[in-house]
Amino acid sequence: MTFYDDIYPFYTVQRTPFIFSSRLLTIILVFLVLAVSLLLILPGIRGKSRLFWTFRIVTSLFIGAVIVALNFTNDWAEARMTTKATYKSFSNAVVNAEIGLHVGLYGINVTLKGNPVVQFNETIDYNEMFTWHDTIEEYEEALEKGLPNPILYIAEKFTPSSPCGLIFQYRYSGRYASATLWTAFCCWMLANILFSMPVIRYAGYMVVATAAFIFFSMISFTTIMNVPQCVFYIGTDSFETEYSHSFWLALATGILCTLIGLLVVMLDFLVPEKMKEAFSVGVDGCEDEDDSYSEGYLNSFFLDGVTISPVNLKVTEVSTFMRVVRTVFEKISNQQIIILLPVNISIICLKQQQFLSLI
């Protein structure tokens, strides 16, 4: 026991462990808000298109969220073991604990959890984070704060002065992996933009490019496995790092993007019109107006004596419109009628652009 009320070696207040990354929480909340906002439009979509849009929204947001989150997770590689080890400096106390090392693209997390958790009247449950760019400073702070020996031993292996050189291997591979992941995220955004335009095939190409950059990030991270691995010895046991959840999640997401991209490209080659219809792109608004408003109506008061049958005259050409208007004004001129009110000839089927060009 020490001089500070059974908590050794130097501090009266126990450490608060790192629990959950605030960055990951922010990413999850942002994409959840986007998902809820986009899913709110589904009741306005009719028929089978609703299921397609649901799948499209959920899949797209899942891919985007995974790409961003992979940059900030701390379990690309990990190692863990249960052993007996010296607990603190200046003490012979030995604890039975589970020790874990979790490697991310920006740093490492070292965990220490007692088995049982409460030993020597103290709760042994640590989760400490060390980033690549501040490894030396954070390691010195850990020494000053008197963290448990297993955490200090693992953190020391990732300092520049360590003969293992782990920091150089993991820092540079993580840096390039992160850069390629952000490039994949840009490709994902561009693919979503292209899906809203009548260029579905190029959107499929960008989805394939997204998958390619995800695979590049994995290749960059795997380069650390091609160098001699540093073995961690704690007590009488040892362990080495292996690929973990984030690595396999990146692989699954890359395969998903590849399948979606190739399927979109193939279907766009085979049935391009149906693909445009499914994605609600490539439909000319003016053509819709022609289909919806194909009938025009003429004021019979001004067409007295003019033979037009039937009354519901279909007008589709500007020349026809000009001929009718000329006939009306010739009739008015011959009868020498003074028109005090504006002449209103309602022809609904004309395109707005054609009518304005006449003015």
XYZ file of C-alpha atoms in Angstrom:
359
model
C 0.000 0.000 0.000
C 1.076 3.547 -0.551
C 0.904 6.700 1.234
C -2.199 7.878 -0.698
C -5.047 5.881 0.816
C -4.514 2.496 -0.845
C -4.288 3.888 -4.397
C -0.795 3.593 -5.743
C 1.645 4.780 -6.717
C 1.043 8.548 -6.772
C -2.559 9.667 -7.236
C -5.644 10.022 -5.089
C -8.057 9.855 -8.050
C -8.300 6.849 -10.324
C -7.955 7.183 -14.064
C -11.091 7.542 -16.163
C -10.716 5.085 -19.053
C -11.261 5.941 -22.691
C -14.704 4.469 -23.445
C -15.971 5.514 -26.876
C -14.632 7.762 -29.609
C -16.600 10.991 -29.904
C -15.732 11.064 -33.605
C -17.403 7.718 -34.190
C -20.440 8.871 -32.253
C -20.642 12.016 -34.408
C -20.392 9.977 -37.619
C -23.126 7.605 -36.486
C -25.452 10.458 -35.536
C -24.875 12.343 -38.813
C -25.651 9.337 -40.991
C -28.630 8.364 -38.852
C -30.089 11.849 -39.328
C -29.506 11.581 -43.084
C -31.138 8.155 -43.161
C -34.226 9.330 -41.267
C -34.516 12.448 -43.449
C -34.334 10.465 -46.682
C -36.631 7.696 -45.475
C -39.326 10.260 -44.717
C -39.899 10.703 -48.467
C -40.745 7.025 -48.993
C -44.499 7.373 -48.285
C -44.670 9.680 -51.327
C -43.267 6.982 -53.629
C -45.801 4.575 -55.093
C -45.653 0.930 -55.994
C -42.568 -1.237 -56.182
C -40.352 1.820 -56.529
C -40.672 2.322 -52.782
C -38.768 -0.898 -52.052
C -36.094 0.003 -54.592
C -35.585 3.478 -53.102
C -35.463 2.022 -49.580
C -32.719 -0.395 -50.629
C -30.886 2.367 -52.483
C -30.933 4.810 -49.547
C -29.967 2.263 -46.896
C -27.190 0.702 -48.966
C -25.698 4.014 -50.027
C -25.676 5.455 -46.501
C -24.242 2.217 -45.112
C -21.328 2.362 -47.541
C -20.677 6.041 -46.839
C -20.859 5.596 -43.063
C -18.496 2.618 -43.143
C -15.927 4.447 -45.271
C -15.855 7.439 -42.928
C -15.961 5.370 -39.734
C -13.076 3.140 -40.823
C -10.798 6.151 -40.616
C -11.425 6.505 -36.889
C -11.856 2.953 -35.619
C -9.128 1.381 -33.496
C -9.485 -2.263 -34.411
C -7.866 -2.744 -37.810
C -5.510 -5.125 -36.023
C -5.578 -6.390 -32.485
C -4.073 -8.839 -30.030
C -5.197 -9.928 -26.591
C -4.281 -12.405 -23.912
C -4.937 -13.218 -20.248
C -1.891 -13.423 -18.029
C -0.386 -12.510 -14.656
C 1.754 -9.404 -14.681
C 3.251 -6.813 -12.377
C 0.655 -4.164 -11.843
C 2.454 -0.911 -11.011
C 5.950 0.442 -10.654
C 7.585 0.353 -7.235
C 5.296 -2.521 -6.230
C 5.518 -6.303 -6.219
C 1.770 -6.722 -6.645
C 0.827 -9.149 -9.427
C -2.601 -9.052 -11.029
C -4.464 -11.518 -13.203
C -5.799 -9.472 -16.110
C -6.762 -9.493 -19.777
C -4.451 -7.301 -21.842
C -5.450 -6.054 -25.285
C -3.802 -4.061 -28.072
C -6.047 -2.432 -30.694
C -4.411 -0.759 -33.703
C -6.135 1.903 -35.820
C -5.059 4.200 -38.631
C -4.321 7.106 -36.286
C -3.119 5.371 -33.157
C -3.506 2.492 -30.722
C -5.687 1.589 -27.761
C -4.247 -0.474 -24.932
C -6.730 -2.162 -22.613
C -6.206 -3.767 -19.244
C -9.101 -5.444 -17.449
C -8.683 -7.351 -14.227
C -9.978 -10.871 -13.756
C -11.803 -10.222 -11.452
C -12.144 -6.493 -12.097
C -11.662 -5.498 -8.449
C -8.256 -6.452 -7.080
C -6.253 -4.877 -4.262
C -9.272 -2.698 -3.447
C -9.017 -1.094 -6.876
C -11.044 -1.350 -10.064
C -8.694 -2.528 -12.807
C -10.332 -1.442 -16.059
C -8.152 0.710 -18.327
C -8.497 1.719 -21.963
C -5.775 4.171 -22.948
C -5.293 5.777 -26.340
C -1.986 6.788 -27.940
C -1.934 8.644 -31.277
C 0.883 8.501 -33.819
C 1.639 12.220 -33.907
C 1.819 12.610 -30.108
C 3.232 9.243 -29.084
C 6.241 10.609 -27.200
C 4.267 13.216 -25.269
C 1.470 10.812 -24.417
C 3.931 8.142 -23.319
C 5.688 10.633 -21.038
C 2.325 11.660 -19.589
C 1.506 8.003 -18.984
C 4.773 7.616 -17.078
C 4.022 10.668 -14.958
C 0.504 9.465 -14.200
C 1.673 6.054 -13.126
C -0.322 3.852 -15.474
C -0.030 0.063 -15.019
C 3.145 -1.597 -16.222
C 1.543 -3.679 -19.024
C 0.137 -0.503 -20.640
C 3.476 1.297 -20.362
C 5.324 -1.705 -21.808
C 3.104 -1.866 -24.905
C 3.100 1.913 -25.375
C 6.913 1.968 -25.186
C 7.042 -0.438 -28.157
C 5.394 2.252 -30.285
C 7.805 5.071 -29.442
C 10.443 6.187 -31.983
C 13.242 5.034 -29.662
C 11.974 1.445 -29.574
C 14.144 -1.055 -31.514
C 10.975 -2.648 -32.914
C 10.216 0.449 -35.008
C 6.501 -0.287 -34.876
C 5.512 3.361 -34.996
C 7.125 3.848 -38.413
C 5.455 0.750 -39.840
C 1.985 1.498 -38.535
C 2.069 5.275 -38.901
C 2.962 5.350 -42.594
C 0.759 2.430 -43.571
C -2.113 4.004 -41.633
C -1.520 7.367 -43.270
C -1.728 5.953 -46.803
C -4.693 3.747 -45.883
C -6.560 6.781 -44.533
C -5.779 8.831 -47.648
C -7.145 6.134 -49.966
C -10.255 5.767 -47.788
C -10.990 9.484 -48.099
C -10.539 9.131 -51.865
C -13.056 6.272 -51.782
C -15.447 8.560 -49.916
C -15.115 11.192 -52.667
C -15.855 8.520 -55.284
C -18.911 7.471 -53.271
C -20.268 11.034 -53.232
C -19.623 11.437 -56.968
C -21.410 8.145 -57.637
C -24.493 9.364 -55.775
C -24.491 12.574 -57.822
C -24.209 10.626 -61.093
C -27.071 8.337 -60.062
C -29.283 11.443 -60.141
C -28.309 12.180 -63.739
C -28.937 10.254 -66.990
C -25.436 8.745 -66.853
C -26.133 5.588 -64.848
C -23.229 3.708 -66.395
C -20.675 6.223 -65.158
C -22.239 6.082 -61.717
C -21.567 2.342 -61.781
C -17.965 3.035 -62.755
C -17.582 5.340 -59.752
C -18.981 2.669 -57.428
C -16.348 0.279 -58.774
C -13.725 2.996 -58.217
C -14.963 3.310 -54.626
C -14.386 -0.406 -54.142
C -10.939 -0.138 -55.727
C -9.794 2.560 -53.314
C -11.132 0.583 -50.351
C -9.031 -2.354 -51.499
C -6.024 -0.032 -51.911
C -6.401 1.059 -48.294
C -6.405 -2.564 -47.189
C -3.306 -3.267 -49.252
C -1.594 -0.278 -47.669
C -2.394 -1.519 -44.181
C -1.312 -5.081 -44.923
C 2.222 -3.914 -45.718
C 2.936 -3.951 -41.966
C 2.550 -7.724 -42.042
C 5.359 -8.073 -44.575
C 8.001 -6.896 -42.096
C 9.254 -8.894 -39.112
C 6.670 -8.749 -36.369
C 7.546 -7.527 -32.905
C 6.495 -10.008 -30.242
C 5.069 -8.631 -27.004
C 6.171 -10.484 -23.859
C 4.195 -9.828 -20.686
C 4.839 -12.094 -17.743
C 5.309 -15.604 -19.086
C 3.068 -15.119 -22.138
C 3.366 -13.344 -25.491
C 1.117 -12.226 -28.335
C 1.208 -10.773 -31.874
C -1.285 -8.577 -33.722
C -3.744 -9.992 -36.250
C -6.359 -8.460 -38.543
C -9.538 -7.453 -36.751
C -13.098 -6.220 -37.297
C -12.409 -3.012 -39.231
C -10.175 -4.805 -41.725
C -12.806 -7.435 -42.493
C -15.560 -4.805 -42.584
C -13.532 -2.895 -45.183
C -13.179 -6.094 -47.209
C -16.927 -6.782 -47.064
C -17.765 -3.191 -48.046
C -15.324 -3.318 -50.959
C -16.880 -6.544 -52.245
C -20.370 -5.035 -51.886
C -19.352 -1.945 -53.881
C -17.791 -4.140 -56.567
C -20.944 -6.224 -56.976
C -23.224 -3.173 -57.074
C -21.001 -1.314 -59.550
C -20.635 -4.249 -61.942
C -24.371 -5.004 -61.752
C -25.283 -1.397 -62.562
C -22.873 -1.254 -65.517
C -24.082 -4.597 -66.905
C -27.765 -3.685 -66.624
C -27.143 -0.281 -68.178
C -25.640 -2.038 -71.204
C -28.519 -4.510 -71.466
C -31.598 -2.460 -70.533
C -30.622 1.237 -70.448
C -34.191 2.553 -70.684
C -35.419 0.497 -67.752
C -32.411 1.574 -65.703
C -33.238 5.238 -66.360
C -36.831 4.572 -65.435
C -35.799 2.801 -62.224
C -33.568 5.686 -61.171
C -36.128 8.281 -62.360
C -33.678 10.001 -64.686
C -33.547 10.733 -68.414
C -37.223 11.732 -68.704
C -37.778 14.950 -70.658
C -40.137 17.256 -68.800
C -41.297 18.909 -72.055
C -42.269 15.521 -73.472
C -44.302 14.893 -70.349
C -46.109 18.171 -70.930
C -46.895 17.166 -74.521
C -48.288 13.837 -73.349
C -50.343 15.351 -70.547
C -51.656 18.385 -72.437
C -52.162 17.184 -75.996
C -55.532 18.870 -76.577
C -56.111 22.573 -77.231
C -59.349 24.587 -77.172
C -60.220 27.570 -79.364
C -62.655 30.346 -78.561
C -65.603 29.726 -80.904
C -66.794 33.394 -80.725
C -63.799 34.552 -82.737
C -63.931 31.591 -85.095
C -67.460 32.227 -86.375
C -67.531 31.062 -89.960
C -64.260 29.233 -89.699
C -64.564 25.526 -90.253
C -62.700 23.667 -87.541
C -63.770 20.150 -86.742
C -63.745 18.847 -84.085
C -63.783 21.676 -81.583
C -61.133 19.930 -79.500
C -58.395 20.596 -82.019
C -55.071 18.883 -81.427
C -52.239 21.277 -82.158
C -48.706 20.007 -82.037
C -46.831 22.261 -84.414
C -46.112 25.976 -84.185
C -47.033 26.414 -87.854
C -50.561 25.210 -87.123
C -50.823 27.752 -84.318
C -49.713 30.567 -86.638
C -52.216 29.556 -89.298
C -55.115 29.573 -86.849
C -54.124 32.938 -85.392
C -53.810 34.438 -88.879
C -57.288 33.165 -89.793
C -58.782 34.693 -86.657
C -57.311 38.127 -87.228
C -58.269 38.105 -90.941
C -61.852 37.376 -89.914
C -61.798 40.218 -87.405
C -60.304 42.609 -89.994
C -62.914 41.746 -92.685
C -65.797 42.358 -90.319
C -64.209 45.604 -89.068
C -64.860 44.692 -85.464
C -63.221 46.844 -82.831
C -61.932 44.635 -80.073
C -61.793 46.376 -76.730
C -60.939 43.309 -74.699
C -57.786 41.215 -75.086
C -58.120 38.295 -77.440
C -57.717 35.099 -75.447
C -56.948 31.996 -77.390
C -56.148 29.186 -74.987
C -53.983 26.545 -76.527
C -52.730 24.386 -73.679
C -50.671 21.927 -75.628
C -47.993 24.397 -76.756
C -44.636 24.163 -75.052
C -43.806 27.166 -72.931
C -40.513 27.687 -74.699
C -42.143 27.772 -78.148
C -44.820 30.225 -77.029
C -42.279 32.597 -75.489
C -40.141 32.499 -78.619
C -43.090 33.806 -80.626
C -43.363 36.807 -78.314
